[in-house]
């Protein structure tokens, strides 16, 4: 059984995340996704809200949902611990950790990265604006990584650009509705306010 492990900040989850999940769903037997607490980032929405938005994103993907699951209990600050939890659940499967190309430079700083890389394959998803840096790639390979580069380029949307510019094209309708109901990001409130002013 081939299992993809995909932790994402999901702050908020975007149409780009949805595209990646769809792509993964055709290439793996099971795609386990969760809202991650990235120790290298500061999150704008609480973990509880990010989990709910991720669930809405997955619920909106009817055609791929058969093998894409929100597995929030896998979440850990350390990917190695996430892998251990996965092994307790699914046993001796073939595990692939999915990361965006923006994380390549962080990887060598991950907790016990060499232990992790001995047990998993690494799938790097190219992200617009984050060229895959050969030096970073070589550095991770020297730590023992078995790396594949996805034949998919993520959409040119990001959680950050949504938070900073309020680009609603970056998100799926269910997630937008949730953000509006919960007043999660300042950009949303600003958009709502400007709509009422004019």
PDB file of C-alpha atoms in Angstrom:
ATOM      1  CA  UNK A   1       0.000   0.000   0.000  1.00  0.00           C
ATOM      2  CA  UNK A   2       1.361   3.401  -1.000  1.00  0.00           C
ATOM      3  CA  UNK A   3       0.505   6.197   1.430  1.00  0.00           C
ATOM      4  CA  UNK A   4       1.113   9.919   0.946  1.00  0.00           C
ATOM      5  CA  UNK A   5       1.584  11.962   4.126  1.00  0.00           C
ATOM      6  CA  UNK A   6       0.742  15.613   3.521  1.00  0.00           C
ATOM      7  CA  UNK A   7       0.778  18.077   6.379  1.00  0.00           C
ATOM      8  CA  UNK A   8      -0.013  21.666   5.464  1.00  0.00           C
ATOM      9  CA  UNK A   9      -0.431  24.867   7.441  1.00  0.00           C
ATOM     10  CA  UNK A  10      -3.840  25.318   5.743  1.00  0.00           C
ATOM     11  CA  UNK A  11      -3.925  28.961   6.818  1.00  0.00           C
ATOM     12  CA  UNK A  12      -6.254  29.016   4.877  1.00  0.00           C
ATOM     13  CA  UNK A  13      -6.226  25.935   2.600  1.00  0.00           C
ATOM     14  CA  UNK A  14      -6.369  27.065  -1.043  1.00  0.00           C
ATOM     15  CA  UNK A  15      -7.453  25.831  -4.452  1.00  0.00           C
ATOM     16  CA  UNK A  16      -3.744  25.022  -4.847  1.00  0.00           C
ATOM     17  CA  UNK A  17      -3.978  22.538  -1.969  1.00  0.00           C
ATOM     18  CA  UNK A  18      -7.066  21.032  -3.607  1.00  0.00           C
ATOM     19  CA  UNK A  19      -5.213  20.575  -6.914  1.00  0.00           C
ATOM     20  CA  UNK A  20      -2.331  18.829  -5.102  1.00  0.00           C
ATOM     21  CA  UNK A  21      -4.720  16.535  -3.192  1.00  0.00           C
ATOM     22  CA  UNK A  22      -6.521  15.580  -6.407  1.00  0.00           C
ATOM     23  CA  UNK A  23      -3.198  14.825  -8.114  1.00  0.00           C
ATOM     24  CA  UNK A  24      -2.016  12.742  -5.138  1.00  0.00           C
ATOM     25  CA  UNK A  25      -5.321  10.850  -5.006  1.00  0.00           C
ATOM     26  CA  UNK A  26      -4.625   9.336  -8.448  1.00  0.00           C
ATOM     27  CA  UNK A  27      -1.076   8.274  -7.552  1.00  0.00           C
ATOM     28  CA  UNK A  28      -1.412   6.840  -4.045  1.00  0.00           C
ATOM     29  CA  UNK A  29      -3.666   4.260  -2.445  1.00  0.00           C
ATOM     30  CA  UNK A  30      -4.309   6.604   0.459  1.00  0.00           C
ATOM     31  CA  UNK A  31      -3.643  10.320   0.992  1.00  0.00           C
ATOM     32  CA  UNK A  32      -3.489  11.340   4.654  1.00  0.00           C
ATOM     33  CA  UNK A  33      -3.687  15.099   5.168  1.00  0.00           C
ATOM     34  CA  UNK A  34      -3.716  17.231   8.297  1.00  0.00           C
ATOM     35  CA  UNK A  35      -3.397  20.840   9.406  1.00  0.00           C
ATOM     36  CA  UNK A  36       0.152  21.162  10.663  1.00  0.00           C
ATOM     37  CA  UNK A  37       1.699  23.358  13.303  1.00  0.00           C
ATOM     38  CA  UNK A  38       4.846  24.407  11.461  1.00  0.00           C
ATOM     39  CA  UNK A  39       7.402  25.517  14.077  1.00  0.00           C
ATOM     40  CA  UNK A  40       9.005  27.773  11.425  1.00  0.00           C
ATOM     41  CA  UNK A  41       5.784  29.730  10.751  1.00  0.00           C
ATOM     42  CA  UNK A  42       3.399  31.879  12.737  1.00  0.00           C
ATOM     43  CA  UNK A  43      -0.203  30.926  12.064  1.00  0.00           C
ATOM     44  CA  UNK A  44      -2.983  33.495  11.653  1.00  0.00           C
ATOM     45  CA  UNK A  45      -5.970  31.212  12.343  1.00  0.00           C
ATOM     46  CA  UNK A  46      -6.239  28.749  15.216  1.00  0.00           C
ATOM     47  CA  UNK A  47      -5.534  25.077  14.554  1.00  0.00           C
ATOM     48  CA  UNK A  48      -9.220  24.295  15.174  1.00  0.00           C
ATOM     49  CA  UNK A  49     -10.302  26.669  12.356  1.00  0.00           C
ATOM     50  CA  UNK A  50      -7.590  25.383  10.004  1.00  0.00           C
ATOM     51  CA  UNK A  51      -8.727  21.788  10.585  1.00  0.00           C
ATOM     52  CA  UNK A  52     -12.349  22.743   9.834  1.00  0.00           C
ATOM     53  CA  UNK A  53     -11.336  24.541   6.628  1.00  0.00           C
ATOM     54  CA  UNK A  54      -9.269  21.566   5.511  1.00  0.00           C
ATOM     55  CA  UNK A  55     -12.239  19.264   6.132  1.00  0.00           C
ATOM     56  CA  UNK A  56     -14.427  21.568   3.996  1.00  0.00           C
ATOM     57  CA  UNK A  57     -11.815  21.541   1.232  1.00  0.00           C
ATOM     58  CA  UNK A  58     -11.738  17.717   1.210  1.00  0.00           C
ATOM     59  CA  UNK A  59     -15.547  17.496   1.428  1.00  0.00           C
ATOM     60  CA  UNK A  60     -15.743  19.678  -1.690  1.00  0.00           C
ATOM     61  CA  UNK A  61     -13.643  17.199  -3.702  1.00  0.00           C
ATOM     62  CA  UNK A  62     -16.341  14.569  -4.346  1.00  0.00           C
ATOM     63  CA  UNK A  63     -14.573  12.759  -7.171  1.00  0.00           C
ATOM     64  CA  UNK A  64     -11.291  12.210  -5.322  1.00  0.00           C
ATOM     65  CA  UNK A  65     -12.628  11.799  -1.821  1.00  0.00           C
ATOM     66  CA  UNK A  66     -12.575   8.017  -1.966  1.00  0.00           C
ATOM     67  CA  UNK A  67      -8.940   7.944  -0.809  1.00  0.00           C
ATOM     68  CA  UNK A  68      -8.194  11.429   0.591  1.00  0.00           C
ATOM     69  CA  UNK A  69      -8.711  11.583   4.336  1.00  0.00           C
ATOM     70  CA  UNK A  70      -8.298  14.239   6.984  1.00  0.00           C
ATOM     71  CA  UNK A  71      -6.117  12.447   9.564  1.00  0.00           C
ATOM     72  CA  UNK A  72      -5.676  15.240  12.092  1.00  0.00           C
ATOM     73  CA  UNK A  73      -4.418  12.900  14.817  1.00  0.00           C
ATOM     74  CA  UNK A  74      -1.232  12.330  12.740  1.00  0.00           C
ATOM     75  CA  UNK A  75      -0.295  15.958  13.300  1.00  0.00           C
ATOM     76  CA  UNK A  76       2.902  16.514  15.254  1.00  0.00           C
ATOM     77  CA  UNK A  77       5.566  19.204  15.359  1.00  0.00           C
ATOM     78  CA  UNK A  78       7.918  16.425  14.266  1.00  0.00           C
ATOM     79  CA  UNK A  79       7.303  14.555  11.013  1.00  0.00           C
ATOM     80  CA  UNK A  80       9.159  11.545  12.423  1.00  0.00           C
ATOM     81  CA  UNK A  81       6.449  11.266  15.118  1.00  0.00           C
ATOM     82  CA  UNK A  82       3.769  11.597  12.429  1.00  0.00           C
ATOM     83  CA  UNK A  83       5.373   8.682  10.588  1.00  0.00           C
ATOM     84  CA  UNK A  84       5.365   6.578  13.783  1.00  0.00           C
ATOM     85  CA  UNK A  85       1.641   7.271  14.227  1.00  0.00           C
ATOM     86  CA  UNK A  86       1.055   6.296  10.590  1.00  0.00           C
ATOM     87  CA  UNK A  87       2.927   3.032  11.054  1.00  0.00           C
ATOM     88  CA  UNK A  88       0.848   2.212  14.123  1.00  0.00           C
ATOM     89  CA  UNK A  89      -2.282   2.702  12.027  1.00  0.00           C
ATOM     90  CA  UNK A  90      -1.330   1.232   8.639  1.00  0.00           C
ATOM     91  CA  UNK A  91       1.668  -0.938   9.427  1.00  0.00           C
ATOM     92  CA  UNK A  92       4.393  -1.630   6.953  1.00  0.00           C
ATOM     93  CA  UNK A  93       3.168   0.439   4.005  1.00  0.00           C
ATOM     94  CA  UNK A  94       5.321   2.500   1.636  1.00  0.00           C
ATOM     95  CA  UNK A  95       5.263   6.053   3.009  1.00  0.00           C
ATOM     96  CA  UNK A  96       5.896   9.223   1.018  1.00  0.00           C
ATOM     97  CA  UNK A  97       6.186  12.607   2.723  1.00  0.00           C
ATOM     98  CA  UNK A  98       4.859  15.375   0.459  1.00  0.00           C
ATOM     99  CA  UNK A  99       6.441  18.841   0.736  1.00  0.00           C
ATOM    100  CA  UNK A 100       6.263  22.031  -1.297  1.00  0.00           C
ATOM    101  CA  UNK A 101       9.444  23.231  -3.004  1.00  0.00           C
ATOM    102  CA  UNK A 102       9.391  26.191  -0.572  1.00  0.00           C
ATOM    103  CA  UNK A 103      10.261  23.768   2.277  1.00  0.00           C
ATOM    104  CA  UNK A 104      13.361  22.245   0.687  1.00  0.00           C
ATOM    105  CA  UNK A 105      15.708  24.669   2.434  1.00  0.00           C
ATOM    106  CA  UNK A 106      14.078  23.948   5.831  1.00  0.00           C
ATOM    107  CA  UNK A 107      14.348  20.168   5.569  1.00  0.00           C
ATOM    108  CA  UNK A 108      17.911  19.789   6.905  1.00  0.00           C
ATOM    109  CA  UNK A 109      16.749  21.538  10.115  1.00  0.00           C
ATOM    110  CA  UNK A 110      13.903  19.068  10.706  1.00  0.00           C
ATOM    111  CA  UNK A 111      14.052  16.865  13.780  1.00  0.00           C
ATOM    112  CA  UNK A 112      16.184  13.707  13.195  1.00  0.00           C
ATOM    113  CA  UNK A 113      15.853  14.244   9.455  1.00  0.00           C
ATOM    114  CA  UNK A 114      18.209  11.377   8.559  1.00  0.00           C
ATOM    115  CA  UNK A 115      16.099   8.884  10.553  1.00  0.00           C
ATOM    116  CA  UNK A 116      13.011  10.138   8.763  1.00  0.00           C
ATOM    117  CA  UNK A 117      14.566   9.982   5.293  1.00  0.00           C
ATOM    118  CA  UNK A 118      15.669   6.376   5.823  1.00  0.00           C
ATOM    119  CA  UNK A 119      12.024   5.361   6.256  1.00  0.00           C
ATOM    120  CA  UNK A 120      10.171   7.432   3.673  1.00  0.00           C
ATOM    121  CA  UNK A 121      10.329   8.721   0.148  1.00  0.00           C
ATOM    122  CA  UNK A 122      10.135  12.444  -0.399  1.00  0.00           C
ATOM    123  CA  UNK A 123       7.849  13.970  -3.020  1.00  0.00           C
ATOM    124  CA  UNK A 124       8.532  17.621  -3.787  1.00  0.00           C
ATOM    125  CA  UNK A 125       5.686  19.650  -5.312  1.00  0.00           C
ATOM    126  CA  UNK A 126       7.022  22.576  -7.379  1.00  0.00           C
ATOM    127  CA  UNK A 127       5.432  25.853  -6.279  1.00  0.00           C
ATOM    128  CA  UNK A 128       5.304  28.952  -8.461  1.00  0.00           C
ATOM    129  CA  UNK A 129       7.840  31.451  -7.156  1.00  0.00           C
ATOM    130  CA  UNK A 130       9.905  28.736  -5.436  1.00  0.00           C
ATOM    131  CA  UNK A 131      12.237  27.266  -8.026  1.00  0.00           C
ATOM    132  CA  UNK A 132      13.724  23.982  -6.933  1.00  0.00           C
ATOM    133  CA  UNK A 133      17.155  25.020  -5.848  1.00  0.00           C
ATOM    134  CA  UNK A 134      19.762  22.442  -6.925  1.00  0.00           C
ATOM    135  CA  UNK A 135      21.968  23.161  -3.905  1.00  0.00           C
ATOM    136  CA  UNK A 136      19.081  22.534  -1.473  1.00  0.00           C
ATOM    137  CA  UNK A 137      18.119  19.420  -3.415  1.00  0.00           C
ATOM    138  CA  UNK A 138      21.657  18.048  -3.262  1.00  0.00           C
ATOM    139  CA  UNK A 139      21.881  18.895   0.430  1.00  0.00           C
ATOM    140  CA  UNK A 140      18.754  16.857   1.168  1.00  0.00           C
ATOM    141  CA  UNK A 141      19.951  13.993  -1.060  1.00  0.00           C
ATOM    142  CA  UNK A 142      23.219  13.917   0.889  1.00  0.00           C
ATOM    143  CA  UNK A 143      21.156  13.357   4.049  1.00  0.00           C
ATOM    144  CA  UNK A 144      19.889  10.167   2.400  1.00  0.00           C
ATOM    145  CA  UNK A 145      16.657  11.362   0.770  1.00  0.00           C
ATOM    146  CA  UNK A 146      14.987   9.379  -1.992  1.00  0.00           C
ATOM    147  CA  UNK A 147      13.437  12.337  -3.821  1.00  0.00           C
ATOM    148  CA  UNK A 148      10.870  12.516  -6.586  1.00  0.00           C
ATOM    149  CA  UNK A 149       9.776  15.823  -8.118  1.00  0.00           C
ATOM    150  CA  UNK A 150       6.047  15.917  -8.866  1.00  0.00           C
ATOM    151  CA  UNK A 151       5.042  16.356 -12.512  1.00  0.00           C
ATOM    152  CA  UNK A 152       2.557  18.961 -11.336  1.00  0.00           C
ATOM    153  CA  UNK A 153       3.117  22.607 -10.661  1.00  0.00           C
ATOM    154  CA  UNK A 154       0.965  24.020  -7.905  1.00  0.00           C
ATOM    155  CA  UNK A 155      -1.434  26.813  -8.775  1.00  0.00           C
ATOM    156  CA  UNK A 156      -0.038  30.320  -8.509  1.00  0.00           C
ATOM    157  CA  UNK A 157      -2.081  30.977  -5.383  1.00  0.00           C
ATOM    158  CA  UNK A 158      -1.000  30.948  -1.782  1.00  0.00           C
ATOM    159  CA  UNK A 159      -2.449  31.261   1.674  1.00  0.00           C
ATOM    160  CA  UNK A 160      -0.172  34.268   2.217  1.00  0.00           C
ATOM    161  CA  UNK A 161      -1.405  36.134  -0.871  1.00  0.00           C
ATOM    162  CA  UNK A 162      -4.970  35.477   0.224  1.00  0.00           C
ATOM    163  CA  UNK A 163      -4.277  36.797   3.743  1.00  0.00           C
ATOM    164  CA  UNK A 164      -2.431  39.857   2.419  1.00  0.00           C
ATOM    165  CA  UNK A 165      -4.505  40.722  -0.681  1.00  0.00           C
ATOM    166  CA  UNK A 166      -7.802  38.953  -0.092  1.00  0.00           C
ATOM    167  CA  UNK A 167      -7.628  37.134  -3.454  1.00  0.00           C
ATOM    168  CA  UNK A 168     -10.762  34.980  -3.224  1.00  0.00           C
ATOM    169  CA  UNK A 169      -9.849  33.157  -6.484  1.00  0.00           C
ATOM    170  CA  UNK A 170      -7.220  31.420  -4.367  1.00  0.00           C
ATOM    171  CA  UNK A 171      -9.878  29.602  -2.333  1.00  0.00           C
ATOM    172  CA  UNK A 172     -12.724  27.165  -2.841  1.00  0.00           C
ATOM    173  CA  UNK A 173     -16.322  28.361  -2.213  1.00  0.00           C
ATOM    174  CA  UNK A 174     -16.870  26.266   0.952  1.00  0.00           C
ATOM    175  CA  UNK A 175     -13.699  27.652   2.533  1.00  0.00           C
ATOM    176  CA  UNK A 176     -14.616  31.239   1.590  1.00  0.00           C
ATOM    177  CA  UNK A 177     -18.048  30.810   3.198  1.00  0.00           C
ATOM    178  CA  UNK A 178     -16.471  29.498   6.385  1.00  0.00           C
ATOM    179  CA  UNK A 179     -13.969  32.381   6.573  1.00  0.00           C
ATOM    180  CA  UNK A 180     -16.787  34.892   6.087  1.00  0.00           C
ATOM    181  CA  UNK A 181     -18.933  33.267   8.785  1.00  0.00           C
ATOM    182  CA  UNK A 182     -16.051  33.156  11.260  1.00  0.00           C
ATOM    183  CA  UNK A 183     -14.435  36.530  10.295  1.00  0.00           C
ATOM    184  CA  UNK A 184     -11.075  34.786  10.263  1.00  0.00           C
ATOM    185  CA  UNK A 185      -8.717  37.040   8.345  1.00  0.00           C
ATOM    186  CA  UNK A 186      -8.409  40.814   8.405  1.00  0.00           C
ATOM    187  CA  UNK A 187      -8.468  40.998   4.606  1.00  0.00           C
ATOM    188  CA  UNK A 188     -11.963  39.433   4.637  1.00  0.00           C
ATOM    189  CA  UNK A 189     -13.274  41.991   7.095  1.00  0.00           C
ATOM    190  CA  UNK A 190     -11.742  44.779   5.008  1.00  0.00           C
ATOM    191  CA  UNK A 191     -13.427  43.441   1.857  1.00  0.00           C
ATOM    192  CA  UNK A 192     -16.769  43.133   3.653  1.00  0.00           C
ATOM    193  CA  UNK A 193     -16.438  46.680   5.041  1.00  0.00           C
ATOM    194  CA  UNK A 194     -15.593  48.194   1.660  1.00  0.00           C
ATOM    195  CA  UNK A 195     -18.602  46.417   0.120  1.00  0.00           C
ATOM    196  CA  UNK A 196     -20.916  48.009   2.696  1.00  0.00           C
ATOM    197  CA  UNK A 197     -19.394  51.482   2.337  1.00  0.00           C
ATOM    198  CA  UNK A 198     -20.003  51.884  -1.427  1.00  0.00           C
TER     199      UNK A 198
END
